[in-house]
Amino acid sequence: MSFFIGYTQHHVDTREFSDRLAFFYSNMEDSSQTETPWYLEMLLVFAIGKLFSGTFDSGDRAELPGLSMFTHVQARLPSLSELFSLGKLGIEIHALAAVYLQNANRKEEGYLYISSALRLATAHGYHRTSGTKHLLQSEKVHLNRLWWTVYMQERRLAAATGNPSGISDDVIEIDMPNDSPGFPPALPLRTNIRIARVTGRILSTIYGPGNHPEETFVPNVQEIVQSLYWIAKEIPGEFSGKLIVSPSLEGDISLRTSAYLHMMLYQAILLTIRPVMLHVSKLILEEDHDENLNLGASPLGRLSRTCSEAARRLLEVLLTLRRKAILTTFGFFDLDAIFSAAFIMVLTLVVDSSRDECQKLCPSPGLLEALEILDYLVEKGNRFALQRAREVRRMRDHLATFLDIPKNNSPSDVRQQRQKEASSTSTGGGPAGETSQEHPSGLGSTPGDAGDREVLTPSGRSSQLGSRSLLDSSLWNDISYLWQQPLAAEDAQPPDQVPGATELLPYDAQNWASIFYNQDFALTGEDLG
């Protein structure tokens, strides 16, 4: 279980758990051990490990991996009163049960269990500095990390199910996790907590029900973008499967940790910008724009490219995990990331259908690679991936009936075909293979960059590879253009306004509600979050 979660969460103290596990197996003749609450926790860890790795109990794959263990635990769970008397163990048991349920596509039930874990932790006062001051340092560190893991898990499940969060940030007194001897590094956990907070704000601000007054909505979205920028600075600028020279368990855990953080960051970017790309697609499909709609130069066009690029980088991460055989077979966040990226690649087909051949995005990896990853999970027995793959293919095939887009090929196929054609007509160029050389950094490379360390960001400027190139000042400015306020004087100029930017946007785009609060968009809800 810890292998797939990496250092981004902390449900149990692995040292204490390992000691208990060794004692259990060295005293197998003592049947009373199976009557203890800790035995239930051990079974939950095993069940989650089976689910993540896709280790089925039977060859016919009739039920989910680890389900028999989980059902055994569920039938024997103590009451809330008993769990409260168990202290941290009661919290750990309910939090682990929520992990299994969430990854078994039972997120509503998972929300119930993690909410109970949060309330147990709150009742013990673990969110207050006074709640653990009487404990040993190692116990304080464990409880601090357990608290924040439960907090983070509850925030994400509350957002995913459309339910309110169980605690306000204002009442939390304890600091975020810090490095401590004997424990894994704290930075991945802290970063994950911050991403969870921002993701909760994204889903409540952009996708939440009810009216969103402009005077509060606009600053909230801009604060989200700023938060994402600072989070990106905490994550290593590059992600690459080649960072690990020799295979090792520790190296794979570090790789899985880095991949998870990149996945969650790119997911947050997609959630923030996706309504803009949906708006552009709607304009194209309804032909509700004039011939002067310049997606190459307008903020709408740049934001669409940023969204597509974030999805492309997300697929790069997932492909690396698959190549190293450490992609979670039944992983809520892994599957969600694949589907989100695939959906953006479908929208990219719509956007590219309105562009000249030389201006098409044609990201690589693209839609075909996203479907291949979904099919890979289907082959491993993940029936939820089968449902997602069918949805993506249905959307693609439907669009192909009335748009000039490839039905059976991905945008990357189109790009490779254009590269071959350009190579065959070139008089002084090298072989076609040289132009499509894989970038040494893995993530952040763009097809045709021939291995340069500098690439063009979605804003068109040269930037170092990495997450921050998606979150430079141009993203802030492009989003700001969507809400240009009336000027106090006719000759006044908005702050940071580029002359002529107003003309680059269609009239409809200057109304933020038409983009971020459009009830016609059936695919903007948290189901895609």
XYZ file of C-alpha atoms in Angstrom:
529
model
C 0.000 0.000 0.000
C 2.715 2.466 0.975
C 4.485 1.785 -2.314
C 1.592 3.127 -4.409
C 0.773 6.003 -2.057
C 4.429 6.977 -1.742
C 5.283 9.801 0.613
C 2.176 11.846 -0.212
C -0.028 10.357 2.534
C 0.498 8.890 5.991
C -2.100 6.520 7.435
C 0.078 4.306 9.649
C 3.484 4.499 11.279
C 5.273 1.939 9.100
C 7.802 1.126 11.832
C 5.128 0.277 14.388
C 3.053 -1.558 11.784
C 6.074 -3.634 10.699
C 6.809 -4.571 14.303
C 3.220 -5.669 14.876
C 3.174 -7.579 11.592
C 6.347 -9.465 12.480
C 4.936 -10.306 15.922
C 1.685 -11.531 14.354
C 3.407 -13.944 11.975
C 5.791 -15.195 14.641
C 2.832 -16.116 16.864
C 0.414 -17.563 14.343
C -0.690 -20.237 16.830
C -2.235 -17.529 19.032
C -5.767 -17.311 17.640
C -6.659 -14.428 19.955
C -4.693 -12.087 17.698
C -7.444 -12.267 15.080
C -9.898 -10.821 17.607
C -7.992 -7.559 18.063
C -8.780 -4.222 16.347
C -5.228 -4.133 15.008
C -5.941 -7.344 13.054
C -8.687 -5.409 11.230
C -6.206 -2.690 10.339
C -3.767 -5.276 8.999
C -6.474 -6.770 6.753
C -7.377 -3.309 5.462
C -3.761 -2.613 4.504
C -3.608 -5.970 2.697
C -6.925 -5.291 0.928
C -5.759 -1.884 -0.289
C -2.477 -3.365 -1.486
C -4.369 -6.014 -3.474
C -6.629 -3.341 -4.982
C -3.781 -1.041 -6.001
C -1.746 -3.858 -7.538
C -4.728 -5.557 -9.170
C -4.103 -8.892 -7.406
C -7.400 -10.762 -7.764
C -8.384 -13.478 -5.305
C -9.743 -15.712 -8.087
C -8.978 -16.252 -11.732
C -12.444 -15.283 -12.958
C -12.079 -11.735 -11.574
C -15.667 -11.893 -10.342
C -15.079 -9.426 -7.519
C -12.678 -6.602 -6.832
C -9.218 -7.414 -5.453
C -9.228 -7.484 -1.660
C -13.018 -7.311 -1.428
C -13.348 -10.436 0.721
C -10.880 -8.986 3.241
C -12.656 -5.635 3.256
C -16.053 -7.256 3.708
C -14.657 -9.269 6.619
C -13.416 -6.076 8.280
C -16.601 -4.150 7.550
C -18.724 -6.812 9.278
C -16.561 -6.598 12.402
C -15.938 -2.882 12.751
C -16.334 -1.639 16.324
C -18.881 1.033 17.154
C -17.887 4.684 17.083
C -17.701 4.678 20.873
C -15.275 1.756 20.799
C -13.258 3.350 17.995
C -12.981 6.541 20.033
C -11.610 4.561 22.970
C -8.937 3.087 20.660
C -7.410 6.533 20.028
C -5.309 6.787 16.875
C -6.055 3.174 15.855
C -9.759 3.967 15.477
C -8.923 6.896 13.209
C -6.518 4.814 11.135
C -9.094 2.036 10.622
C -11.790 4.352 9.296
C -9.326 6.299 7.146
C -8.026 3.078 5.571
C -11.588 1.877 4.957
C -12.219 5.151 3.115
C -9.104 4.577 0.973
C -10.392 1.188 -0.149
C -13.900 2.444 -0.875
C -12.705 5.473 -2.835
C -10.483 3.379 -5.082
C -13.246 0.773 -5.456
C -15.412 3.478 -7.075
C -17.577 3.823 -3.962
C -16.678 7.410 -3.152
C -19.978 8.243 -1.407
C -19.393 5.466 1.123
C -15.769 6.530 1.371
C -16.940 10.024 2.297
C -18.936 8.577 5.208
C -15.933 6.711 6.589
C -13.434 9.536 6.206
C -15.900 11.982 7.763
C -16.087 9.681 10.796
C -12.287 9.508 10.914
C -12.097 13.305 10.828
C -14.594 13.628 13.644
C -12.754 11.062 15.746
C -9.499 12.971 15.244
C -11.206 16.254 16.058
C -12.804 14.811 19.180
C -9.325 13.761 20.354
C -8.073 17.303 19.766
C -5.388 16.285 17.282
C -5.980 19.512 15.347
C -4.891 21.549 18.393
C -1.372 22.087 19.662
C -2.509 21.068 23.148
C -3.904 17.760 21.891
C -0.538 16.016 21.588
C 1.852 18.015 23.785
C 1.986 15.229 26.412
C 3.177 12.604 23.903
C 6.615 11.452 22.765
C 8.083 13.188 19.724
C 7.587 10.187 17.413
C 3.930 9.940 18.448
C 3.452 13.667 17.846
C 4.916 13.373 14.356
C 2.743 10.382 13.505
C -0.451 12.016 14.767
C 0.390 15.269 12.975
C 0.804 13.444 9.668
C -2.228 11.246 10.286
C -4.359 14.312 11.013
C -3.340 16.094 7.826
C -3.804 12.925 5.759
C -7.350 12.524 7.071
C -7.978 16.238 6.509
C -6.727 16.013 2.927
C -8.644 12.816 2.199
C -11.862 14.287 3.580
C -11.446 17.478 1.555
C -11.048 15.558 -1.713
C -13.920 13.171 -1.054
C -16.187 16.007 0.045
C -15.415 17.857 -3.177
C -15.793 14.718 -5.315
C -19.212 13.938 -3.830
C -20.456 17.524 -3.706
C -20.707 17.518 0.081
C -19.474 20.128 2.571
C -16.157 19.734 4.296
C -16.226 18.757 7.936
C -13.855 21.331 9.449
C -12.888 24.940 8.865
C -9.237 25.840 8.361
C -9.632 28.602 10.950
C -9.845 26.144 13.857
C -6.752 24.125 12.909
C -3.856 25.105 15.180
C -1.164 22.547 14.349
C 1.560 23.171 11.805
C 1.847 21.266 8.576
C 4.153 18.220 8.671
C 7.880 18.855 9.069
C 10.864 16.590 8.554
C 11.624 14.354 11.503
C 14.205 11.580 12.070
C 12.847 8.138 11.260
C 10.030 9.421 9.049
C 9.850 9.938 5.274
C 10.437 13.486 3.953
C 7.553 15.817 4.745
C 7.629 17.985 1.607
C 5.538 15.616 -0.596
C 2.888 15.404 2.107
C 2.810 19.183 2.584
C 2.549 19.764 -1.156
C -0.254 17.238 -1.439
C -2.152 18.991 1.355
C -1.872 22.325 -0.452
C -3.050 20.795 -3.741
C -6.017 19.221 -1.934
C -6.943 22.603 -0.485
C -6.784 24.284 -3.879
C -8.683 21.447 -5.550
C -11.457 21.845 -3.002
C -11.599 25.566 -3.745
C -11.647 24.914 -7.497
C -14.578 22.517 -7.286
C -16.567 24.717 -4.905
C -15.804 28.011 -6.687
C -15.986 26.990 -10.348
C -18.174 23.888 -10.293
C -20.217 24.404 -7.129
C -23.988 24.949 -7.210
C -25.678 28.294 -6.757
C -24.920 31.762 -8.010
C -21.376 33.100 -8.054
C -21.302 36.922 -7.843
C -18.622 38.391 -10.068
C -17.162 40.528 -7.292
C -16.186 37.357 -5.392
C -15.870 34.810 -8.194
C -13.209 36.624 -10.198
C -10.771 37.215 -7.297
C -11.301 33.630 -6.140
C -10.265 32.191 -9.515
C -7.252 34.500 -9.672
C -6.231 33.393 -6.151
C -6.530 29.771 -7.301
C -4.131 30.442 -10.185
C -1.702 32.165 -7.836
C -1.874 29.235 -5.393
C -1.166 26.772 -8.196
C 1.861 28.813 -9.199
C 3.368 28.656 -5.713
C 2.598 24.951 -5.405
C 4.375 24.318 -8.711
C 7.490 25.921 -7.256
C 7.563 23.217 -4.542
C 7.431 20.354 -7.052
C 10.593 19.428 -8.960
C 10.637 21.310 -12.251
C 10.958 18.140 -14.306
C 9.469 14.693 -14.111
C 11.189 11.855 -15.902
C 11.310 8.108 -15.652
C 15.025 8.375 -16.452
C 15.799 10.109 -13.145
C 16.150 6.698 -11.513
C 19.337 5.134 -12.889
C 19.088 1.727 -11.213
C 15.792 0.066 -10.256
C 15.190 -0.148 -6.526
C 12.230 -0.126 -4.175
C 13.213 3.244 -2.719
C 13.740 4.676 -6.191
C 10.355 3.461 -7.389
C 8.654 4.923 -4.309
C 10.302 8.287 -5.027
C 9.225 8.048 -8.667
C 5.675 7.174 -7.679
C 5.634 10.111 -5.219
C 6.874 12.574 -7.841
C 4.410 11.214 -10.401
C 1.501 11.536 -7.993
C 2.274 15.180 -7.202
C 2.615 16.042 -10.897
C -0.665 14.258 -11.602
C -2.523 16.192 -8.931
C -1.027 19.518 -10.037
C -1.902 19.003 -13.713
C -5.366 17.846 -12.693
C -5.883 21.087 -10.776
C -4.755 23.104 -13.810
C -7.159 21.188 -16.044
C -10.033 21.754 -13.636
C -9.328 25.494 -13.603
C -9.022 26.049 -17.352
C -11.288 23.337 -18.751
C -14.426 25.544 -18.828
C -12.534 27.923 -21.150
C -11.729 25.084 -23.548
C -15.336 23.907 -23.386
C -16.427 27.447 -24.228
C -14.123 27.573 -27.239
C -15.371 24.173 -28.384
C -18.968 25.358 -28.016
C -18.244 28.404 -30.181
C -16.705 26.164 -32.836
C -19.446 23.522 -32.790
C -22.236 26.103 -32.922
C -20.295 28.242 -35.409
C -21.081 31.072 -33.042
C -18.086 33.184 -33.950
C -16.957 35.362 -36.784
C -14.147 34.586 -39.171
C -11.810 36.817 -37.160
C -11.725 34.490 -34.155
C -7.975 34.149 -33.818
C -7.253 31.219 -31.538
C -3.566 31.559 -32.237
C -3.190 35.011 -30.678
C -6.176 35.462 -28.347
C -6.215 34.692 -24.623
C -8.858 32.052 -25.342
C -6.481 30.369 -27.763
C -3.548 30.534 -25.365
C -5.614 29.128 -22.507
C -6.803 26.308 -24.755
C -3.188 25.490 -25.620
C -2.251 25.590 -21.933
C -5.070 23.187 -21.111
C -4.058 20.822 -23.904
C -0.400 20.992 -22.853
C -1.266 20.200 -19.230
C -3.210 17.146 -20.427
C -0.264 16.108 -22.614
C 2.158 16.327 -19.688
C -0.297 14.421 -17.531
C -0.269 11.609 -20.104
C 3.531 11.659 -20.109
C 3.496 10.963 -16.366
C 0.984 8.155 -16.745
C 2.889 6.570 -19.637
C 6.072 6.579 -17.548
C 4.269 4.799 -14.716
C 2.927 2.235 -17.141
C 6.351 1.602 -18.688
C 7.765 0.951 -15.208
C 4.764 -1.228 -14.278
C 3.867 0.963 -11.284
C 0.596 2.393 -12.589
C -2.115 1.690 -10.014
C -4.513 -0.891 -11.439
C -7.439 0.257 -9.301
C -6.481 3.803 -8.421
C -9.095 6.528 -8.135
C -6.663 9.327 -8.950
C -4.818 7.449 -11.694
C -8.027 6.569 -13.544
C -9.452 10.023 -12.990
C -6.296 11.600 -14.414
C -6.396 9.377 -17.512
C -10.038 10.195 -18.205
C -9.551 13.927 -17.636
C -6.595 13.989 -20.040
C -8.545 11.944 -22.613
C -11.481 14.356 -22.404
C -9.185 17.328 -22.997
C -7.706 15.520 -26.003
C -11.232 15.157 -27.422
C -11.723 18.914 -26.990
C -8.339 19.429 -28.656
C -9.726 17.632 -31.721
C -12.578 20.156 -31.805
C -10.226 23.123 -31.471
C -7.861 21.748 -34.123
C -10.758 21.247 -36.537
C -11.048 25.036 -36.848
C -7.335 25.676 -37.338
C -5.149 25.686 -40.400
C -2.984 22.600 -40.782
C 0.159 24.420 -39.688
C -1.538 25.733 -36.501
C -3.010 22.470 -35.192
C -1.921 21.472 -31.684
C -1.808 17.697 -32.336
C -0.290 16.935 -28.902
C 1.838 13.854 -28.448
C 1.037 11.801 -26.456
C -2.602 12.362 -27.336
C -5.977 10.700 -27.463
C -4.738 7.380 -28.817
C -2.236 7.029 -25.977
C -4.916 7.924 -23.397
C -7.178 5.207 -24.789
C -4.291 2.747 -24.817
C -3.721 3.348 -21.083
C -7.435 2.851 -20.400
C -7.376 -0.373 -22.432
C -4.316 -1.497 -20.449
C -6.265 -1.093 -17.199
C -9.224 -2.927 -18.753
C -6.930 -5.847 -19.573
C -5.819 -5.838 -15.923
C -9.457 -6.294 -14.876
C -10.545 -2.708 -14.129
C -14.152 -2.573 -15.300
C -14.431 1.082 -14.305
C -11.752 1.866 -16.903
C -13.898 0.038 -19.458
C -16.767 2.412 -18.755
C -14.498 5.426 -19.147
C -12.957 4.107 -22.371
C -16.421 3.627 -23.860
C -17.398 7.180 -22.921
C -14.293 8.650 -24.558
C -14.724 6.621 -27.758
C -18.397 7.550 -27.923
C -17.561 11.247 -27.690
C -14.808 10.929 -30.294
C -16.944 8.954 -32.749
C -19.866 11.332 -32.339
C -17.698 14.335 -33.147
C -16.174 12.528 -36.119
C -19.594 12.299 -37.772
C -19.825 16.041 -38.404
C -16.316 17.422 -37.884
C -13.216 16.963 -39.989
C -11.324 15.073 -37.322
C -9.628 11.662 -37.385
C -12.002 9.004 -36.051
C -9.534 6.198 -35.517
C -6.309 8.149 -35.105
C -5.058 10.389 -32.358
C -3.699 13.902 -32.851
C -0.201 12.464 -32.437
C -0.794 10.268 -35.509
C -1.688 13.353 -37.512
C 1.438 15.115 -36.297
C 3.671 12.165 -37.202
C 2.101 11.975 -40.643
C 2.806 15.671 -41.227
C 6.402 15.161 -40.083
C 6.831 12.306 -42.563
C 5.373 14.403 -45.366
C 7.617 17.340 -44.480
C 10.643 15.062 -44.351
C 9.894 13.519 -47.743
C 9.644 16.929 -49.379
C 12.655 18.417 -47.622
C 15.825 18.736 -49.653
C 18.329 19.449 -46.907
C 16.775 17.786 -43.851
C 17.800 14.598 -42.119
C 15.804 11.440 -41.671
C 12.315 11.684 -40.296
C 13.312 9.852 -37.155
C 15.609 12.700 -36.157
C 12.773 15.190 -35.957
C 10.669 13.034 -33.680
C 13.471 12.072 -31.313
C 12.328 11.458 -27.784
C 13.197 14.268 -25.415
C 15.680 13.244 -22.741
C 13.648 14.771 -19.962
C 10.534 12.741 -20.717
C 7.989 15.234 -19.420
C 7.606 18.713 -20.809
C 9.042 17.881 -24.205
C 7.176 18.774 -27.327
C 7.379 16.862 -30.572
C 9.974 18.222 -32.896
C 12.054 20.053 -30.298
C 15.049 17.839 -31.162
C 16.178 17.513 -27.588
C 16.615 21.201 -26.746
C 16.455 22.021 -23.073
C 14.386 25.115 -23.811
C 10.890 24.854 -25.268
C 8.106 27.251 -26.117
C 5.488 27.436 -23.403
C 1.803 27.711 -24.283
C 2.226 31.471 -24.114
C 4.814 31.309 -26.868
C 7.794 32.314 -24.739
C 10.936 30.296 -24.156
C 11.033 28.667 -20.750
C 12.767 25.910 -18.843
C 10.906 22.619 -18.892
C 8.699 21.839 -15.959
C 5.416 22.558 -14.236
C 6.048 26.260 -13.759
C 6.204 26.891 -17.514
C 2.449 26.262 -17.542
C 1.904 28.748 -14.729
C 3.915 31.781 -15.790
C 2.512 35.288 -15.749
C 0.800 34.808 -19.110
C -1.721 32.402 -17.545
C -2.649 35.034 -14.963
C -2.954 37.687 -17.643
C -4.943 35.490 -20.028
C -7.458 34.627 -17.310
C -7.625 38.275 -16.267
C -8.566 39.236 -19.844
C -11.789 37.259 -19.480
C -13.079 39.755 -16.921
C -12.123 43.156 -18.243
C -13.820 45.727 -16.072
C -15.410 48.950 -17.400
C -12.902 51.783 -17.461
C -13.289 54.803 -15.231
C -12.356 57.108 -18.090
C -12.501 56.623 -21.827
C -8.775 57.000 -22.257
C -7.865 54.799 -19.279
C -6.078 51.512 -19.849
C -6.634 48.435 -17.653
C -3.632 47.250 -15.639
C -1.303 44.984 -17.621
C -3.610 45.359 -20.604
C -2.077 44.576 -23.949
C -3.274 47.124 -26.555
C -5.764 45.470 -28.853
C -6.458 42.532 -26.519
C -10.146 43.408 -26.371
C -10.476 42.932 -30.105
C -8.876 39.488 -29.864
C -11.724 38.180 -27.715
C -15.216 37.524 -29.030
C -17.869 39.566 -27.250
C -19.263 36.467 -25.568
C -15.914 35.644 -24.002
C -15.824 38.852 -21.985
C -18.765 37.652 -19.919
C -17.211 35.364 -17.310
C -20.561 33.735 -16.590
C -20.851 32.486 -20.169
C -17.637 30.511 -19.672
C -17.478 29.431 -16.025
C -21.184 29.313 -15.188
C -22.841 27.806 -18.242
C -25.580 25.310 -17.421
C -25.487 24.024 -21.005
C -22.155 22.340 -20.296
C -23.206 18.895 -19.132
C -19.589 17.801 -18.701
C -18.284 20.473 -16.357
C -19.343 18.942 -13.049
C -17.318 17.175 -10.419
C -17.870 13.847 -12.201
C -14.861 14.788 -14.307
C -12.941 16.141 -11.311
